Structures are given as structure tokens and as C-alpha cells.
mmCIF file with all atom_site columns, C-alpha atoms in Angstrom:
data_model
loop_
_atom_site.group_PDB
_atom_site.id
_atom_site.type_symbol
_atom_site.label_atom_id
_atom_site.label_alt_id
_atom_site.label_comp_id
_atom_site.label_asym_id
_atom_site.label_entity_id
_atom_site.label_seq_id
_atom_site.pdbx_PDB_ins_code
_atom_site.Cartn_x
_atom_site.Cartn_y
_atom_site.Cartn_z
_atom_site.occupancy
_atom_site.B_iso_or_equiv
_atom_site.pdbx_formal_charge
_atom_site.auth_seq_id
_atom_site.auth_comp_id
_atom_site.auth_asym_id
_atom_site.auth_atom_id
_atom_site.pdbx_PDB_model_num
ATOM 1   C CA . MET A 1 1   ? 0.000   0.000  0.000  1.00 92.00 ? 116 MET A CA 1
ATOM 2   C CA . THR A 1 2   ? 1.203   3.505  -0.864 1.00 95.00 ? 117 THR A CA 1
ATOM 3   C CA . ILE A 1 3   ? 0.204   6.316  1.493  1.00 96.00 ? 118 ILE A CA 1
ATOM 4   C CA . LEU A 1 4   ? 0.480   10.102 1.359  1.00 97.00 ? 119 LEU A CA 1
ATOM 5   C CA . ILE A 1 5   ? 1.109   12.015 4.598  1.00 97.00 ? 120 ILE A CA 1
ATOM 6   C CA . HIS A 1 6   ? 2.361   15.367 5.790  1.00 96.00 ? 121 HIS A CA 1
ATOM 7   C CA . PRO A 1 7   ? 5.712   15.412 7.606  1.00 97.00 ? 122 PRO A CA 1
ATOM 8   C CA . THR A 1 8   ? 4.853   16.687 11.093 1.00 97.00 ? 123 THR A CA 1
ATOM 9   C CA . TYR A 1 9   ? 6.590   17.453 14.380 1.00 98.00 ? 124 TYR A CA 1
ATOM 10  C CA . PHE A 1 10  ? 6.964   14.055 16.084 1.00 98.00 ? 125 PHE A CA 1
ATOM 11  C CA . PRO A 1 11  ? 3.891   12.606 14.305 1.00 97.00 ? 126 PRO A CA 1
ATOM 12  C CA . THR A 1 12  ? 0.800   11.357 16.071 1.00 97.00 ? 127 THR A CA 1
ATOM 13  C CA . ILE A 1 13  ? 0.420   7.681  16.888 1.00 97.00 ? 128 ILE A CA 1
ATOM 14  C CA . ALA A 1 14  ? -2.344  7.438  14.253 1.00 95.00 ? 129 ALA A CA 1
ATOM 15  C CA . THR A 1 15  ? 0.093   8.688  11.615 1.00 96.00 ? 130 THR A CA 1
ATOM 16  C CA . PHE A 1 16  ? 2.590   6.021  12.603 1.00 97.00 ? 131 PHE A CA 1
ATOM 17  C CA . VAL A 1 17  ? -0.112  3.354  12.442 1.00 97.00 ? 132 VAL A CA 1
ATOM 18  C CA . ALA A 1 18  ? -0.521  4.330  8.781  1.00 96.00 ? 133 ALA A CA 1
ATOM 19  C CA . ILE A 1 19  ? 3.251   4.343  8.219  1.00 97.00 ? 134 ILE A CA 1
ATOM 20  C CA . THR A 1 20  ? 3.817   0.864  9.654  1.00 96.00 ? 135 THR A CA 1
ATOM 21  C CA . LYS A 1 21  ? 1.102   -0.605 7.417  1.00 94.00 ? 136 LYS A CA 1
ATOM 22  C CA . ALA A 1 22  ? 2.488   0.982  4.242  1.00 95.00 ? 137 ALA A CA 1
ATOM 23  C CA . ASP A 1 23  ? 4.906   -0.365 1.665  1.00 94.00 ? 138 ASP A CA 1
ATOM 24  C CA . HIS A 1 24  ? 5.647   3.110  0.346  1.00 97.00 ? 139 HIS A CA 1
ATOM 25  C CA . VAL A 1 25  ? 5.326   6.447  2.175  1.00 97.00 ? 140 VAL A CA 1
ATOM 26  C CA . ILE A 1 26  ? 5.063   9.648  0.142  1.00 97.00 ? 141 ILE A CA 1
ATOM 27  C CA . LEU A 1 27  ? 5.677   12.882 2.041  1.00 97.00 ? 142 LEU A CA 1
ATOM 28  C CA . GLU A 1 28  ? 3.637   15.899 0.923  1.00 96.00 ? 143 GLU A CA 1
ATOM 29  C CA . THR A 1 29  ? 6.142   18.727 0.457  1.00 95.00 ? 144 THR A CA 1
ATOM 30  C CA . GLN A 1 30  ? 4.421   20.838 -2.216 1.00 95.00 ? 145 GLN A CA 1
ATOM 31  C CA . ASP A 1 31  ? 1.403   22.118 -0.308 1.00 94.00 ? 146 ASP A CA 1
ATOM 32  C CA . ASN A 1 32  ? 0.771   25.532 1.218  1.00 93.00 ? 147 ASN A CA 1
ATOM 33  C CA . TYR A 1 33  ? 1.473   25.958 4.909  1.00 93.00 ? 148 TYR A CA 1
ATOM 34  C CA . GLN A 1 34  ? -1.531  26.154 7.240  1.00 90.00 ? 149 GLN A CA 1
ATOM 35  C CA . LYS A 1 35  ? -1.724  27.136 10.884 1.00 87.00 ? 150 LYS A CA 1
ATOM 36  C CA . GLN A 1 36  ? -3.249  25.059 13.671 1.00 87.00 ? 151 GLN A CA 1
ATOM 37  C CA . THR A 1 37  ? -1.940  21.773 12.332 1.00 94.00 ? 152 THR A CA 1
ATOM 38  C CA . TYR A 1 38  ? 0.568   19.181 13.449 1.00 96.00 ? 153 TYR A CA 1
ATOM 39  C CA . ARG A 1 39  ? 3.089   20.677 11.013 1.00 96.00 ? 154 ARG A CA 1
ATOM 40  C CA . ASN A 1 40  ? 4.592   22.611 13.908 1.00 96.00 ? 155 ASN A CA 1
ATOM 41  C CA . ARG A 1 41  ? 2.951   21.143 16.987 1.00 96.00 ? 156 ARG A CA 1
ATOM 42  C CA . SER A 1 42  ? 2.863   17.944 18.973 1.00 97.00 ? 157 SER A CA 1
ATOM 43  C CA . TYR A 1 43  ? 1.053   16.778 22.091 1.00 97.00 ? 158 TYR A CA 1
ATOM 44  C CA . ILE A 1 44  ? 2.632   14.903 24.972 1.00 98.00 ? 159 ILE A CA 1
ATOM 45  C CA . TYR A 1 45  ? 1.356   13.659 28.357 1.00 98.00 ? 160 TYR A CA 1
ATOM 46  C CA . ALA A 1 46  ? 2.706   15.880 31.138 1.00 98.00 ? 161 ALA A CA 1
ATOM 47  C CA . ALA A 1 47  ? 2.052   15.917 34.875 1.00 97.00 ? 162 ALA A CA 1
ATOM 48  C CA . ASN A 1 48  ? -0.917  18.268 34.411 1.00 96.00 ? 163 ASN A CA 1
ATOM 49  C CA . GLY A 1 49  ? -2.360  16.384 31.442 1.00 97.00 ? 164 GLY A CA 1
ATOM 50  C CA . LYS A 1 50  ? -2.173  16.984 27.699 1.00 96.00 ? 165 LYS A CA 1
ATOM 51  C CA . LEU A 1 51  ? 0.594   19.456 26.822 1.00 98.00 ? 166 LEU A CA 1
ATOM 52  C CA . GLN A 1 52  ? 1.106   21.157 23.465 1.00 97.00 ? 167 GLN A CA 1
ATOM 53  C CA . LEU A 1 53  ? 4.639   21.680 22.184 1.00 98.00 ? 168 LEU A CA 1
ATOM 54  C CA . SER A 1 54  ? 4.768   24.255 19.376 1.00 97.00 ? 169 SER A CA 1
ATOM 55  C CA . VAL A 1 55  ? 7.715   25.096 17.142 1.00 97.00 ? 170 VAL A CA 1
ATOM 56  C CA . PRO A 1 56  ? 7.612   28.852 16.447 1.00 96.00 ? 171 PRO A CA 1
ATOM 57  C CA . VAL A 1 57  ? 7.648   29.702 12.743 1.00 95.00 ? 172 VAL A CA 1
ATOM 58  C CA . VAL A 1 58  ? 7.933   32.834 10.627 1.00 93.00 ? 173 VAL A CA 1
ATOM 59  C CA . PHE A 1 59  ? 4.647   32.831 8.765  1.00 81.00 ? 174 PHE A CA 1
ATOM 60  C CA . SER A 1 60  ? 2.065   35.331 7.553  1.00 73.00 ? 175 SER A CA 1
ATOM 61  C CA . GLN A 1 61  ? -1.495  34.230 6.835  1.00 67.00 ? 176 GLN A CA 1
ATOM 62  C CA . LYS A 1 62  ? -1.894  37.118 4.367  1.00 66.00 ? 177 LYS A CA 1
ATOM 63  C CA . ASN A 1 63  ? 0.392   35.660 1.718  1.00 71.00 ? 178 ASN A CA 1
ATOM 64  C CA . ARG A 1 64  ? 0.215   32.031 0.686  1.00 80.00 ? 179 ARG A CA 1
ATOM 65  C CA . GLN A 1 65  ? 3.483   30.330 1.532  1.00 90.00 ? 180 GLN A CA 1
ATOM 66  C CA . LYS A 1 66  ? 4.652   26.856 0.653  1.00 92.00 ? 181 LYS A CA 1
ATOM 67  C CA . TYR A 1 67  ? 5.287   24.490 3.537  1.00 94.00 ? 182 TYR A CA 1
ATOM 68  C CA . SER A 1 68  ? 8.827   23.953 2.268  1.00 93.00 ? 183 SER A CA 1
ATOM 69  C CA . GLU A 1 69  ? 9.578   27.684 2.525  1.00 93.00 ? 184 GLU A CA 1
ATOM 70  C CA . VAL A 1 70  ? 8.440   28.284 6.111  1.00 95.00 ? 185 VAL A CA 1
ATOM 71  C CA . GLN A 1 71  ? 11.330  29.049 8.437  1.00 96.00 ? 186 GLN A CA 1
ATOM 72  C CA . ILE A 1 72  ? 11.672  28.285 12.136 1.00 97.00 ? 187 ILE A CA 1
ATOM 73  C CA . ALA A 1 73  ? 11.812  31.333 14.428 1.00 96.00 ? 188 ALA A CA 1
ATOM 74  C CA . ASN A 1 74  ? 15.045  30.375 16.163 1.00 95.00 ? 189 ASN A CA 1
ATOM 75  C CA . ASP A 1 75  ? 15.176  33.607 18.146 1.00 93.00 ? 190 ASP A CA 1
ATOM 76  C CA . TYR A 1 76  ? 13.044  31.793 20.716 1.00 91.00 ? 191 TYR A CA 1
ATOM 77  C CA . LYS A 1 77  ? 14.553  29.202 23.062 1.00 93.00 ? 192 LYS A CA 1
ATOM 78  C CA . TRP A 1 78  ? 11.939  26.678 21.962 1.00 97.00 ? 193 TRP A CA 1
ATOM 79  C CA . GLN A 1 79  ? 14.349  23.726 21.814 1.00 98.00 ? 194 GLN A CA 1
ATOM 80  C CA . ASP A 1 80  ? 15.389  24.189 25.440 1.00 97.00 ? 195 ASP A CA 1
ATOM 81  C CA . ASN A 1 81  ? 11.756  24.480 26.515 1.00 98.00 ? 196 ASN A CA 1
ATOM 82  C CA . HIS A 1 82  ? 10.671  21.396 24.591 1.00 98.00 ? 197 HIS A CA 1
ATOM 83  C CA . TRP A 1 83  ? 13.595  19.386 25.910 1.00 98.00 ? 198 TRP A CA 1
ATOM 84  C CA . LYS A 1 84  ? 12.769  20.308 29.508 1.00 98.00 ? 199 LYS A CA 1
ATOM 85  C CA . SER A 1 85  ? 9.100   19.447 28.928 1.00 98.00 ? 200 SER A CA 1
ATOM 86  C CA . LEU A 1 86  ? 9.999   16.018 27.557 1.00 98.00 ? 201 LEU A CA 1
ATOM 87  C CA . GLU A 1 87  ? 12.353  15.366 30.442 1.00 98.00 ? 202 GLU A CA 1
ATOM 88  C CA . SER A 1 88  ? 9.746   16.378 33.009 1.00 98.00 ? 203 SER A CA 1
ATOM 89  C CA . ALA A 1 89  ? 7.009   14.333 31.355 1.00 98.00 ? 204 ALA A CA 1
ATOM 90  C CA . TYR A 1 90  ? 8.911   11.137 30.600 1.00 98.00 ? 205 TYR A CA 1
ATOM 91  C CA . ARG A 1 91  ? 12.003  10.770 32.756 1.00 97.00 ? 206 ARG A CA 1
ATOM 92  C CA . THR A 1 92  ? 10.166  8.182  34.895 1.00 97.00 ? 207 THR A CA 1
ATOM 93  C CA . SER A 1 93  ? 8.791   6.296  31.885 1.00 98.00 ? 208 SER A CA 1
ATOM 94  C CA . PRO A 1 94  ? 10.150  2.763  31.280 1.00 97.00 ? 209 PRO A CA 1
ATOM 95  C CA . PHE A 1 95  ? 12.139  3.513  28.129 1.00 98.00 ? 210 PHE A CA 1
ATOM 96  C CA . TYR A 1 96  ? 13.144  7.185  28.460 1.00 98.00 ? 211 TYR A CA 1
ATOM 97  C CA . GLU A 1 97  ? 16.812  6.429  29.057 1.00 97.00 ? 212 GLU A CA 1
ATOM 98  C CA . TYR A 1 98  ? 16.780  3.913  26.215 1.00 97.00 ? 213 TYR A CA 1
ATOM 99  C CA . TYR A 1 99  ? 15.967  6.470  23.500 1.00 98.00 ? 214 TYR A CA 1
ATOM 100 C CA . ILE A 1 100 ? 16.750  9.942  24.790 1.00 96.00 ? 215 ILE A CA 1
ATOM 101 C CA . ASP A 1 101 ? 20.347  10.058 23.515 1.00 97.00 ? 216 ASP A CA 1
ATOM 102 C CA . GLU A 1 102 ? 19.145  9.494  19.949 1.00 97.00 ? 217 GLU A CA 1
ATOM 103 C CA . LEU A 1 103 ? 16.617  12.301 20.278 1.00 98.00 ? 218 LEU A CA 1
ATOM 104 C CA . GLN A 1 104 ? 18.863  14.871 21.933 1.00 97.00 ? 219 GLN A CA 1
ATOM 105 C CA . PRO A 1 105 ? 20.527  16.223 18.739 1.00 97.00 ? 220 PRO A CA 1
ATOM 106 C CA . LEU A 1 106 ? 17.109  17.370 17.548 1.00 98.00 ? 221 LEU A CA 1
ATOM 107 C CA . PHE A 1 107 ? 17.126  19.848 20.418 1.00 97.00 ? 222 PHE A CA 1
ATOM 108 C CA . THR A 1 108 ? 20.739  21.007 20.176 1.00 97.00 ? 223 THR A CA 1
ATOM 109 C CA . GLU A 1 109 ? 21.351  21.345 16.443 1.00 96.00 ? 224 GLU A CA 1
ATOM 110 C CA . THR A 1 110 ? 19.965  24.348 14.542 1.00 96.00 ? 225 THR A CA 1
ATOM 111 C CA . PHE A 1 111 ? 17.348  23.714 11.869 1.00 97.00 ? 226 PHE A CA 1
ATOM 112 C CA . ASN A 1 112 ? 16.185  26.473 9.539  1.00 96.00 ? 227 ASN A CA 1
ATOM 113 C CA . SER A 1 113 ? 12.998  25.214 7.921  1.00 96.00 ? 228 SER A CA 1
ATOM 114 C CA . ILE A 1 114 ? 10.134  23.441 9.680  1.00 97.00 ? 229 ILE A CA 1
ATOM 115 C CA . LEU A 1 115 ? 9.889   20.895 6.854  1.00 97.00 ? 230 LEU A CA 1
ATOM 116 C CA . GLU A 1 116 ? 13.583  20.015 7.146  1.00 96.00 ? 231 GLU A CA 1
ATOM 117 C CA . PHE A 1 117 ? 13.223  19.629 10.907 1.00 98.00 ? 232 PHE A CA 1
ATOM 118 C CA . ASN A 1 118 ? 10.096  17.483 10.683 1.00 98.00 ? 233 ASN A CA 1
ATOM 119 C CA . MET A 1 119 ? 11.716  15.160 8.179  1.00 96.00 ? 234 MET A CA 1
ATOM 120 C CA . LYS A 1 120 ? 14.666  14.746 10.542 1.00 97.00 ? 235 LYS A CA 1
ATOM 121 C CA . CYS A 1 121 ? 12.271  13.974 13.409 1.00 98.00 ? 236 CYS A CA 1
ATOM 122 C CA . LEU A 1 122 ? 10.647  11.264 11.282 1.00 97.00 ? 237 LEU A CA 1
ATOM 123 C CA . GLU A 1 123 ? 14.048  9.818  10.388 1.00 97.00 ? 238 GLU A CA 1
ATOM 124 C CA . VAL A 1 124 ? 15.183  9.662  14.025 1.00 98.00 ? 239 VAL A CA 1
ATOM 125 C CA . ILE A 1 125 ? 11.952  8.032  15.224 1.00 98.00 ? 240 ILE A CA 1
ATOM 126 C CA . CYS A 1 126 ? 12.231  5.390  12.510 1.00 97.00 ? 241 CYS A CA 1
ATOM 127 C CA . GLU A 1 127 ? 15.802  4.724  13.660 1.00 97.00 ? 242 GLU A CA 1
ATOM 128 C CA . CYS A 1 128 ? 14.606  4.352  17.258 1.00 97.00 ? 243 CYS A CA 1
ATOM 129 C CA . LEU A 1 129 ? 11.953  1.889  16.090 1.00 97.00 ? 244 LEU A CA 1
ATOM 130 C CA . GLN A 1 130 ? 14.378  0.156  13.719 1.00 96.00 ? 245 GLN A CA 1
ATOM 131 C CA . LEU A 1 131 ? 11.665  0.702  11.135 1.00 95.00 ? 246 LEU A CA 1
ATOM 132 C CA . GLU A 1 132 ? 12.780  0.640  7.512  1.00 93.00 ? 247 GLU A CA 1
ATOM 133 C CA . ILE A 1 133 ? 10.348  2.349  5.184  1.00 91.00 ? 248 ILE A CA 1
ATOM 134 C CA . ASN A 1 134 ? 10.477  3.352  1.537  1.00 95.00 ? 249 ASN A CA 1
ATOM 135 C CA . ILE A 1 135 ? 10.075  7.150  1.585  1.00 95.00 ? 250 ILE A CA 1
ATOM 136 C CA . THR A 1 136 ? 9.785   9.590  -1.320 1.00 96.00 ? 251 THR A CA 1
ATOM 137 C CA . LYS A 1 137 ? 8.603   13.197 -1.580 1.00 95.00 ? 252 LYS A CA 1
ATOM 138 C CA . THR A 1 138 ? 5.964   14.775 -3.807 1.00 95.00 ? 253 THR A CA 1
ATOM 139 C CA . GLU A 1 139 ? 7.165   16.850 -6.741 1.00 92.00 ? 254 GLU A CA 1
ATOM 140 C CA . VAL A 1 140 ? 3.825   18.507 -7.477 1.00 92.00 ? 255 VAL A CA 1
ATOM 141 C CA . PHE A 1 141 ? 0.684   19.069 -5.415 1.00 92.00 ? 256 PHE A CA 1
ATOM 142 C CA . GLU A 1 142 ? -2.300  16.886 -6.305 1.00 92.00 ? 257 GLU A CA 1
ATOM 143 C CA . ARG A 1 143 ? -5.637  17.518 -4.648 1.00 89.00 ? 258 ARG A CA 1
ATOM 144 C CA . GLU A 1 144 ? -6.930  14.034 -5.445 1.00 89.00 ? 259 GLU A CA 1
ATOM 145 C CA . PRO A 1 145 ? -4.029  11.641 -6.091 1.00 91.00 ? 260 PRO A CA 1
ATOM 146 C CA . GLU A 1 146 ? -4.814  8.336  -7.776 1.00 89.00 ? 261 GLU A CA 1
ATOM 147 C CA . ASN A 1 147 ? -4.003  4.862  -6.458 1.00 89.00 ? 262 ASN A CA 1
ATOM 148 C CA . ILE A 1 148 ? -2.714  6.298  -3.198 1.00 93.00 ? 263 ILE A CA 1
ATOM 149 C CA . LYS A 1 149 ? -4.198  6.152  0.302  1.00 94.00 ? 264 LYS A CA 1
ATOM 150 C CA . ASP A 1 150 ? -4.462  9.825  1.211  1.00 95.00 ? 265 ASP A CA 1
ATOM 151 C CA . TYR A 1 151 ? -3.791  10.354 4.916  1.00 94.00 ? 266 TYR A CA 1
ATOM 152 C CA . ARG A 1 152 ? -3.001  14.061 4.658  1.00 94.00 ? 267 ARG A CA 1
ATOM 153 C CA . GLY A 1 153 ? -6.082  14.780 6.781  1.00 92.00 ? 268 GLY A CA 1
ATOM 154 C CA . LEU A 1 154 ? -4.210  13.443 9.811  1.00 93.00 ? 269 LEU A CA 1
ATOM 155 C CA . VAL A 1 155 ? -2.300  16.750 9.869  1.00 94.00 ? 270 VAL A CA 1
ATOM 156 C CA . ASN A 1 156 ? -5.330  18.650 11.188 1.00 90.00 ? 271 ASN A CA 1
ATOM 157 C CA . ALA A 1 157 ? -4.869  19.210 14.903 1.00 80.00 ? 272 ALA A CA 1
ATOM 158 C CA . LYS A 1 158 ? -8.219  20.998 15.395 1.00 72.00 ? 273 LYS A CA 1
ATOM 159 C CA . LYS A 1 159 ? -10.431 19.083 12.980 1.00 59.00 ? 274 LYS A CA 1
ATOM 160 C CA . GLU A 1 160 ? -9.028  15.579 13.315 1.00 54.00 ? 275 GLU A CA 1
ATOM 161 C CA . ASN A 1 161 ? -11.523 12.745 13.401 1.00 58.00 ? 276 ASN A CA 1
ATOM 162 C CA . ILE A 1 162 ? -11.823 10.808 16.620 1.00 69.00 ? 277 ILE A CA 1
ATOM 163 C CA . ILE A 1 163 ? -9.480  7.875  16.144 1.00 83.00 ? 278 ILE A CA 1
ATOM 164 C CA . ALA A 1 164 ? -9.949  5.303  18.877 1.00 86.00 ? 279 ALA A CA 1
ATOM 165 C CA . LEU A 1 165 ? -6.639  3.663  19.725 1.00 94.00 ? 280 LEU A CA 1
ATOM 166 C CA . GLU A 1 166 ? -6.196  0.858  22.215 1.00 96.00 ? 281 GLU A CA 1
ATOM 167 C CA . PRO A 1 167 ? -5.078  2.151  25.627 1.00 97.00 ? 282 PRO A CA 1
ATOM 168 C CA . TYR A 1 168 ? -1.529  1.436  26.777 1.00 97.00 ? 283 TYR A CA 1
ATOM 169 C CA . ASN A 1 169 ? 0.330   2.300  29.980 1.00 96.00 ? 284 ASN A CA 1
ATOM 170 C CA . GLN A 1 170 ? 1.007   6.027  30.378 1.00 98.00 ? 285 GLN A CA 1
ATOM 171 C CA . VAL A 1 171 ? 3.083   7.677  33.109 1.00 97.00 ? 286 VAL A CA 1
ATOM 172 C CA . PHE A 1 172 ? 0.309   9.840  34.566 1.00 97.00 ? 287 PHE A CA 1
ATOM 173 C CA . TYR A 1 173 ? -2.580  7.487  33.823 1.00 95.00 ? 288 TYR A CA 1
ATOM 174 C CA . THR A 1 174 ? -3.600  7.293  37.494 1.00 95.00 ? 289 THR A CA 1
ATOM 175 C CA . LYS A 1 175 ? -3.923  11.103 37.635 1.00 94.00 ? 290 LYS A CA 1
ATOM 176 C CA . HIS A 1 176 ? -5.690  11.935 34.387 1.00 95.00 ? 291 HIS A CA 1
ATOM 177 C CA . GLY A 1 177 ? -6.644  8.635  32.731 1.00 96.00 ? 292 GLY A CA 1
ATOM 178 C CA . TYR A 1 178 ? -5.751  7.527  29.228 1.00 96.00 ? 293 TYR A CA 1
ATOM 179 C CA . ILE A 1 179 ? -5.109  10.266 26.646 1.00 95.00 ? 294 ILE A CA 1
ATOM 180 C CA . ASN A 1 180 ? -5.629  9.139  23.065 1.00 94.00 ? 295 ASN A CA 1
ATOM 181 C CA . ASN A 1 181 ? -3.472  9.710  19.963 1.00 95.00 ? 296 ASN A CA 1
ATOM 182 C CA . LEU A 1 182 ? -0.612  11.724 21.406 1.00 96.00 ? 297 LEU A CA 1
ATOM 183 C CA . SER A 1 183 ? 2.804   12.105 19.789 1.00 98.00 ? 298 SER A CA 1
ATOM 184 C CA . ILE A 1 184 ? 4.624   8.905  18.877 1.00 98.00 ? 299 ILE A CA 1
ATOM 185 C CA . LEU A 1 185 ? 7.077   9.900  21.627 1.00 98.00 ? 300 LEU A CA 1
ATOM 186 C CA . ASP A 1 186 ? 4.506   9.013  24.282 1.00 98.00 ? 301 ASP A CA 1
ATOM 187 C CA . LEU A 1 187 ? 4.138   5.496  22.918 1.00 98.00 ? 302 LEU A CA 1
ATOM 188 C CA . LEU A 1 188 ? 7.883   5.097  22.392 1.00 98.00 ? 303 LEU A CA 1
ATOM 189 C CA . PHE A 1 189 ? 8.837   6.095  25.944 1.00 98.00 ? 304 PHE A CA 1
ATOM 190 C CA . ASN A 1 190 ? 6.115   3.936  27.485 1.00 98.00 ? 305 ASN A CA 1
ATOM 191 C CA . GLU A 1 191 ? 6.166   0.845  25.269 1.00 98.00 ? 306 GLU A CA 1
ATOM 192 C CA . GLY A 1 192 ? 9.737   0.781  23.917 1.00 98.00 ? 307 GLY A CA 1
ATOM 193 C CA . PRO A 1 193 ? 10.444  -2.245 21.690 1.00 96.00 ? 308 PRO A CA 1
ATOM 194 C CA . ASN A 1 194 ? 6.743   -3.174 21.837 1.00 97.00 ? 309 ASN A CA 1
ATOM 195 C CA . THR A 1 195 ? 5.840   0.007  19.919 1.00 98.00 ? 310 THR A CA 1
ATOM 196 C CA . ILE A 1 196 ? 5.883   -1.626 16.475 1.00 97.00 ? 311 ILE A CA 1
ATOM 197 C CA . SER A 1 197 ? 3.650   -4.501 17.614 1.00 97.00 ? 312 SER A CA 1
ATOM 198 C CA . TYR A 1 198 ? 1.206   -1.987 19.083 1.00 98.00 ? 313 TYR A CA 1
ATOM 199 C CA . LEU A 1 199 ? 1.130   0.091  15.883 1.00 97.00 ? 314 LEU A CA 1
ATOM 200 C CA . GLU A 1 200 ? 0.596   -2.956 13.686 1.00 96.00 ? 315 GLU A CA 1
ATOM 201 C CA . SER A 1 201 ? -2.355  -4.057 15.824 1.00 97.00 ? 316 SER A CA 1
ATOM 202 C CA . GLN A 1 202 ? -4.245  -0.767 15.484 1.00 96.00 ? 317 GLN A CA 1
ATOM 203 C CA . ASN A 1 203 ? -6.716  0.331  12.835 1.00 88.00 ? 318 ASN A CA 1
ATOM 204 C CA . ILE A 1 204 ? -7.300  3.993  11.943 1.00 80.00 ? 319 ILE A CA 1
ATOM 205 C CA . LEU A 1 205 ? -9.769  3.437  9.083  1.00 66.00 ? 320 LEU A CA 1
#
């Protein structure tokens, strides 16, 4: 199966369910940037519940701008803040120490474009999962691509469909209960090597 997805900031679990079931993953890189999507945000499970991590970008809604052209606003100390949030949320999780060294360069190296950064995040997560996938990028934008499973709708953070995923152990479950479809980081830190088996067992259709 060939799927089409948007590269996002530490993709949602639902997005990775689609990735693990695909033979070929096409990354949409020719679309226009839109706000309030997972392109520059991710949700994790912190001590006080669901926490949004947002990468600041230089973007004006007035002029259409391609996703590939949007720059990260590196004047802000967003990497330090995100790193501290991840540490606070997951340092007691079962597999935090197992993966954190592979993730750390994403918060110390400088990235200019949000698309470049998101593609690096995807690459690092796949390395953590030891997941080998055939990835290509779009060369033109197609509204209705043929013979491809179009999962670009998963990018919508505000309008996403309710995707019921099977509960798994989460660090603050006893405080706030199960929180559905967070960033893949939540699943990775809590389930570790079992992450792939979990993803393969889920259905987002």
C-alpha cells in the first residue's frame, strides 16, 4: 500500500499506524502551509495532562506560503523548553533512558525550515523503532491523487476525526486517565520495543 502524509513534528500515533502498514510512504512537500496543524505542533502527556509543544515559525497568513519555505523562528529558546518538557514528562517512563540520547541532537542542532526539521524527526523516530520504510517526496501538489491512500487529513490538529486507539500504559494514567493519539514519543517512551507490535495491531480506518 502507498500512502500520502504530511511530515509533522513528532507525528501522532495514528500517523505512525498508517506508516507501519504501508509499503511506500510519500511525504507531501508541495502544499501551502496552514496554521493550527501538526506541522509545527505535537502533544505529549505531562504531569498536568495533555501538553502542546509548538515550534515557532515565521509565517504570515496574508500571503500564501509553501510548507517547504516556512522558516523556524530560532530567536526563541523553543528547543530548550521542549527538551525540559519532555524530560519532566517522561524521565520516569520505562524507556526514556533507552531512547533519549538518539533524540537529543534534535534539540541542540539548529534547523532552519520546519519541513527540514520534521523530516529529521521522522528519520530519528524510525531509527529508534528500527523501522525501515520506503520514503519519497511529492514533486507537485495533487488535490486528489490516484491509487494512493491519502492520509493528509491526519495533519489537522483541530479538525481531526476521533481515532480510537487501544489504551496502553502512560506515566500519569492514574492522575488523568488515558489520553488518546498523542505524539509517537509518548508510545515510544512507554512501550519501547513493543511500539511496532502496538502500531501494527491498530486500525485507523
